[in-house]
Short mmCIF file of C-alpha atoms and ligand atoms in Angstrom, two decimals:
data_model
loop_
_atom_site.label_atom_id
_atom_site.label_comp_id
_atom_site.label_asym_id
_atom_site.label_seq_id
_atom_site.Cartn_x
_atom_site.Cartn_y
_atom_site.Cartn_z
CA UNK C 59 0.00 0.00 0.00
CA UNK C 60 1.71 3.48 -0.96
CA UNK C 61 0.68 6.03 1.66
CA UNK C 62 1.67 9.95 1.91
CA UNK C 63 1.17 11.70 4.53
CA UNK C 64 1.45 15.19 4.78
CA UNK C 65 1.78 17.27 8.00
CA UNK C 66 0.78 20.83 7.82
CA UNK C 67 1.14 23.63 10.44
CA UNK C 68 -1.59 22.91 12.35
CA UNK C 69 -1.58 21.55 16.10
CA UNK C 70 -1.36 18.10 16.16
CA UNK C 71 1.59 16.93 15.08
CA UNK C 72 1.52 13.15 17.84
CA UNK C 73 -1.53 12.34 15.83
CA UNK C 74 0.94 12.53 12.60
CA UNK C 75 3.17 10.84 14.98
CA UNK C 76 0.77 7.60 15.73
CA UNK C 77 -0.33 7.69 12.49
CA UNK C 78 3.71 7.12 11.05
CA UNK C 79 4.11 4.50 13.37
CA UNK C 80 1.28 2.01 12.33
CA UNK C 81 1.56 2.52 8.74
CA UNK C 82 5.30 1.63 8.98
CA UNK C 83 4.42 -1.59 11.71
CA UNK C 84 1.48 -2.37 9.26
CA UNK C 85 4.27 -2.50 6.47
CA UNK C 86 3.07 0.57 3.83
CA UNK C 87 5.21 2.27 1.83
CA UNK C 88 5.00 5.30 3.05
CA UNK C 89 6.17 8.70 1.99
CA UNK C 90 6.59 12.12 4.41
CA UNK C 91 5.70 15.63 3.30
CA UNK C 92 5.73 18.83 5.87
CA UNK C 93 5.47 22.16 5.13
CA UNK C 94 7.45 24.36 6.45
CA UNK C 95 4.71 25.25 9.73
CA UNK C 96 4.23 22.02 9.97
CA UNK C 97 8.04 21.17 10.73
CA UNK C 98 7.63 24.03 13.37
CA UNK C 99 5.06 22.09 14.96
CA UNK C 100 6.86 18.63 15.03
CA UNK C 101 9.83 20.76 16.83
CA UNK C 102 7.82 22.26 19.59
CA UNK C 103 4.86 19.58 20.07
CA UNK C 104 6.90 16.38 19.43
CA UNK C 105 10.52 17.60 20.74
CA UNK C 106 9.55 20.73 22.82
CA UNK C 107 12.03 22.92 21.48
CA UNK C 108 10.64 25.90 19.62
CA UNK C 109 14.15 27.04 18.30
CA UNK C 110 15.13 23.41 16.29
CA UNK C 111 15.76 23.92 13.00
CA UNK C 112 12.24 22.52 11.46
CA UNK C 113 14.61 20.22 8.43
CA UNK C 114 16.01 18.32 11.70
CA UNK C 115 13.19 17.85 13.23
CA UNK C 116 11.52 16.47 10.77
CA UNK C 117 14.35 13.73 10.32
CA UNK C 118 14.68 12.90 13.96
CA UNK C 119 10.23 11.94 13.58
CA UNK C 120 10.57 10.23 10.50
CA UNK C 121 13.78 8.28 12.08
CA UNK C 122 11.69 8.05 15.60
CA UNK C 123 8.49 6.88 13.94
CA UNK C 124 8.77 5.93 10.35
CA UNK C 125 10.60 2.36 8.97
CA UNK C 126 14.13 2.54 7.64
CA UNK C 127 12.44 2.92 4.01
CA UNK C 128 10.39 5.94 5.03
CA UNK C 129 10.97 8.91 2.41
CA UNK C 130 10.77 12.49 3.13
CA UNK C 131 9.69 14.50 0.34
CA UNK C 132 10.66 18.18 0.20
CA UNK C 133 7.80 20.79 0.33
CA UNK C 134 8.01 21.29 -3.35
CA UNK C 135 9.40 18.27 -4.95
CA UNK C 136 6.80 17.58 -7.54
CA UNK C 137 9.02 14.31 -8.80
CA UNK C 138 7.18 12.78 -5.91
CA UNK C 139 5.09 9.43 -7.60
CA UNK C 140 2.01 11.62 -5.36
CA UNK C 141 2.39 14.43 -7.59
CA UNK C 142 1.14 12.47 -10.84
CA UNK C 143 -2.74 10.50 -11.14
CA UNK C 144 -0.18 8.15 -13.55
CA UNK C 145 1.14 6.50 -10.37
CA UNK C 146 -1.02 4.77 -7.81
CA UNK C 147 -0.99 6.21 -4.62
CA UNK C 148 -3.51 4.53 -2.58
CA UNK C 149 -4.12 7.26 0.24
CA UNK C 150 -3.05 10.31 1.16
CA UNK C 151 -3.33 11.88 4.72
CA UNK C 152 -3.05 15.03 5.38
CA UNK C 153 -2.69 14.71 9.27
CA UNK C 154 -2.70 17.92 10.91
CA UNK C 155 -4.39 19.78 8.83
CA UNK C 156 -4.38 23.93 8.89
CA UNK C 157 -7.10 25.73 7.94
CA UNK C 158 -4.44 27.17 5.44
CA UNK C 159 -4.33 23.78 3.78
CA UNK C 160 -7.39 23.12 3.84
CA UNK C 161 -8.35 26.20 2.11
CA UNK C 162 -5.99 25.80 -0.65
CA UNK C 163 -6.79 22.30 -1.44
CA UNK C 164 -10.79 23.43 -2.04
CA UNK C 165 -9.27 26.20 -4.03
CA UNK C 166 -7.60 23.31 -6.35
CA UNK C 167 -4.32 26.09 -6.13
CA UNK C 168 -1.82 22.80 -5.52
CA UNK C 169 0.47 25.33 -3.84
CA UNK C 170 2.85 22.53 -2.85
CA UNK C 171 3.01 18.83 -2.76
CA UNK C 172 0.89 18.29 -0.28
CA UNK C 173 -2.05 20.41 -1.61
CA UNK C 174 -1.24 19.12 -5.03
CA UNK C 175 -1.13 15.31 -3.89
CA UNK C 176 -4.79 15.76 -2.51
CA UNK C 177 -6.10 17.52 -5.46
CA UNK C 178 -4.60 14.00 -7.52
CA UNK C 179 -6.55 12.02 -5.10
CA UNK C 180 -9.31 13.59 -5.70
CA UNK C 181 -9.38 13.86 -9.45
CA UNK C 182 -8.47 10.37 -9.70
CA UNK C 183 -11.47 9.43 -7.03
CA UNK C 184 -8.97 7.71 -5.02
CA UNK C 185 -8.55 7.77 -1.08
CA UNK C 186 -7.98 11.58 0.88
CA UNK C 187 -8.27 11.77 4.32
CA UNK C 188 -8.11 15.34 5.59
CA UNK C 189 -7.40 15.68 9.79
CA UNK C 190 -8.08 19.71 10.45
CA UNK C 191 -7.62 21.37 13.49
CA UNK C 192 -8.99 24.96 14.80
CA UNK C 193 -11.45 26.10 16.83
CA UNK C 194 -13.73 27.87 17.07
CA UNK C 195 -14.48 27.41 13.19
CA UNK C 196 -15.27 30.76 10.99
CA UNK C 197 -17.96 29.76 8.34
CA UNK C 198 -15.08 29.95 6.01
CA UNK C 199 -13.56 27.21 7.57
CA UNK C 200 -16.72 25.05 7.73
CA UNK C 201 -17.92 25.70 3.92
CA UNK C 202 -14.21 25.03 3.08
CA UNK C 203 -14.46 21.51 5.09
CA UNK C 204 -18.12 21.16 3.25
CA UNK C 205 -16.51 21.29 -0.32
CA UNK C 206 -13.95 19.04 0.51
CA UNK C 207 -16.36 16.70 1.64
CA UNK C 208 -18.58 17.07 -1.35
CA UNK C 209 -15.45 16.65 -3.28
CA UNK C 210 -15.14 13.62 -2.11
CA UNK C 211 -12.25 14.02 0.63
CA UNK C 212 -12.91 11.87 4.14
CA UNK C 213 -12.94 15.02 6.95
CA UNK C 214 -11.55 13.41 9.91
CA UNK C 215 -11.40 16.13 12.46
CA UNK C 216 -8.85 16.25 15.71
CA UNK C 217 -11.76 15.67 18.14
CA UNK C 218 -10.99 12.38 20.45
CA UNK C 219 -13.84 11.24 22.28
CA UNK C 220 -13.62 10.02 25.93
CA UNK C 221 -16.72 7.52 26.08
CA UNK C 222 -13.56 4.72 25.76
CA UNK C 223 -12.35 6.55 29.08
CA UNK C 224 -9.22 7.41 27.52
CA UNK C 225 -6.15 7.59 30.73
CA UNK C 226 -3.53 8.95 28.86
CA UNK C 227 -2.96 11.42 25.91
CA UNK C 228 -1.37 8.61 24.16
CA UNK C 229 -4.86 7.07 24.31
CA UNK C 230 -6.62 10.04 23.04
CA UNK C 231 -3.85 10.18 20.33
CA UNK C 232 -4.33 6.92 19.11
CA UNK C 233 -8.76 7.51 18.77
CA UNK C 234 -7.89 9.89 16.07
CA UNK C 235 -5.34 7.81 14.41
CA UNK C 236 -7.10 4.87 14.57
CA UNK C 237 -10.25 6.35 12.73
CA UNK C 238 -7.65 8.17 10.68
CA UNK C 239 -6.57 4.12 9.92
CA UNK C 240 -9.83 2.58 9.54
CA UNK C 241 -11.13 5.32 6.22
CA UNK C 242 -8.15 3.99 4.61
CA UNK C 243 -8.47 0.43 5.43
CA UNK C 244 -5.64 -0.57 7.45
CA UNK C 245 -6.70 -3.35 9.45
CA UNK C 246 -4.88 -1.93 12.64
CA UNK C 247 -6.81 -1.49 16.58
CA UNK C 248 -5.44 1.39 18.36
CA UNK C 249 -8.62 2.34 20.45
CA UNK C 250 -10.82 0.75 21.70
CA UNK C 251 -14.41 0.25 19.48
CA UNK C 252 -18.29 0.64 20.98
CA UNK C 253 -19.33 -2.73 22.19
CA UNK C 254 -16.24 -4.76 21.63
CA UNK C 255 -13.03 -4.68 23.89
CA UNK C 256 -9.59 -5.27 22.24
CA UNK C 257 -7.06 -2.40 22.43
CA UNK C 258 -3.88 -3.33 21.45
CA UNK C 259 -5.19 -6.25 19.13
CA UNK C 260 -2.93 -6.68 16.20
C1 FMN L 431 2.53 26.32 16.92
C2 FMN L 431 1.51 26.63 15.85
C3 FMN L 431 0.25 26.09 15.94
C4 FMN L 431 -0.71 26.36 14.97
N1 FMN L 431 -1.94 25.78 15.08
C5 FMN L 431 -2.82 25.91 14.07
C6 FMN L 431 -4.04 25.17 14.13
O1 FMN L 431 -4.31 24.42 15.06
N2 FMN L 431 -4.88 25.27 13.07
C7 FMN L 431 -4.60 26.06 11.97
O2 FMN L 431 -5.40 26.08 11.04
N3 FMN L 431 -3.46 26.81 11.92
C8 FMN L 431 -2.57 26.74 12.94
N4 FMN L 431 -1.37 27.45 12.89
C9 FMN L 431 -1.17 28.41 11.80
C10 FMN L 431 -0.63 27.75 10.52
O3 FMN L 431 0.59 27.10 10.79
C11 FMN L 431 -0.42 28.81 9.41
O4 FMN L 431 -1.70 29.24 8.96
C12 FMN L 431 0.41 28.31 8.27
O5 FMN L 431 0.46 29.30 7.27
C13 FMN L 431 -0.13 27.04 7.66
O6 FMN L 431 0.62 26.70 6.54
P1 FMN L 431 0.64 25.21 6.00
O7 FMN L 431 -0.77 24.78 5.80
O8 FMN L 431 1.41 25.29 4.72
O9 FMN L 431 1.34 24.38 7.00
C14 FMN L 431 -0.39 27.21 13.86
C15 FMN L 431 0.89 27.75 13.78
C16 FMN L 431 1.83 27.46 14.76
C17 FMN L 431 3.22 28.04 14.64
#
């Protein structure tokens, strides 16, 4: 299964995090994208240090959380196999999402290679699974998340539930990933599901 996944500048870069990790245990070829907020993120949310250079930090996730074969793909390397409906990409994440992002990919402008990766996914009617973060919401932001529905994108918002009484953030974390895992059919458990009991299941 080729996967990219493409973290933008929005808060929520452990769910990016999780999401690395069981793609690379579940054995998908995976490919990683940031822009350059997003990098900024990973450094202060992941490694707590505001002032890493955002290029490092990036490599230190992708070696903390990705498989020896994980690629990084620079912001605007359009020789990326995502950048083209010719190749088969199976899924593409977008995992956090900023409202910038997201507002770019309805506009079809394929600013980078994230936004332009998406728009492929959607003109080839193949898997996008969008993760945005912000609150409150403007109505910008929620017609935005509307058309990207309607275009046929999976919207996948950063909003854990607690009825599985989560006791850790790693347990909120891994709700989001885990639905993030199920729209693109990855046969992984990371939280626990309504009526059945089996976290941790392979
Ligand atoms: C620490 C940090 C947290 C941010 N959190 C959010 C957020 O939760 N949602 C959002 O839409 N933008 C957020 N932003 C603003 C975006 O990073 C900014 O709009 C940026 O231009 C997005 O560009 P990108 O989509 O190319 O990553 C945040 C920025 C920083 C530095």
């Amino acid at each position: 299964m080729r996967v990219m996944l493409g973290i933008t500048g929005a808060s929520g870069a452990p769910y990016a995090a999780r999401i690395l990790r069981a793609l690379s245990d579940h054995g998908a070829d995976v490919g990683v994208c940031a822009s350059a907020a997003g990098r900024q993120v990973i450094a202060l949310e992941i490694y707590g240090d505001r002032g890493m250079d955002g290029g490092d930090a990036l490599e230190r996730f992708v070696a903390d959380h990705g498989s020896p074969d994980t690629r990084i793909w620079a912001e605007r390397d359009y020789s990326a196999p995502y950048a083209s409906g010719s190749s088969r990409t199976d899924a593409v994440i977008v995992c956090p999402c900023s409202m910038a992002s997201i507002g770019t990919i309805v506009a079809g402008a394929e600013a980078n290679l994230i936004h332009r990766a998406a728009g492929v996914q959607l003109k080839e009617r193949r898997k996008l699974v969008v993760v945005p973060r912000e609150t409150p919401l403007s109505s910008i932001h929620l017609e935005n998340l509307l058309r990207l529905r309607n275009a046929g994108a999976d919207v996948i918002a950063a909003m854990p539930a607690f009825y599985h009484l989560p006791q850790t953030i790693d347990d909120l974390v891994a709700f989001v990933a885990g639905r993030v895992l199920d729209s693109i059919g990855v046969d992984v458990t990371l939280h626990e599901r309504w009526g059945e009991s089996q976290v941790g299941a392979p």
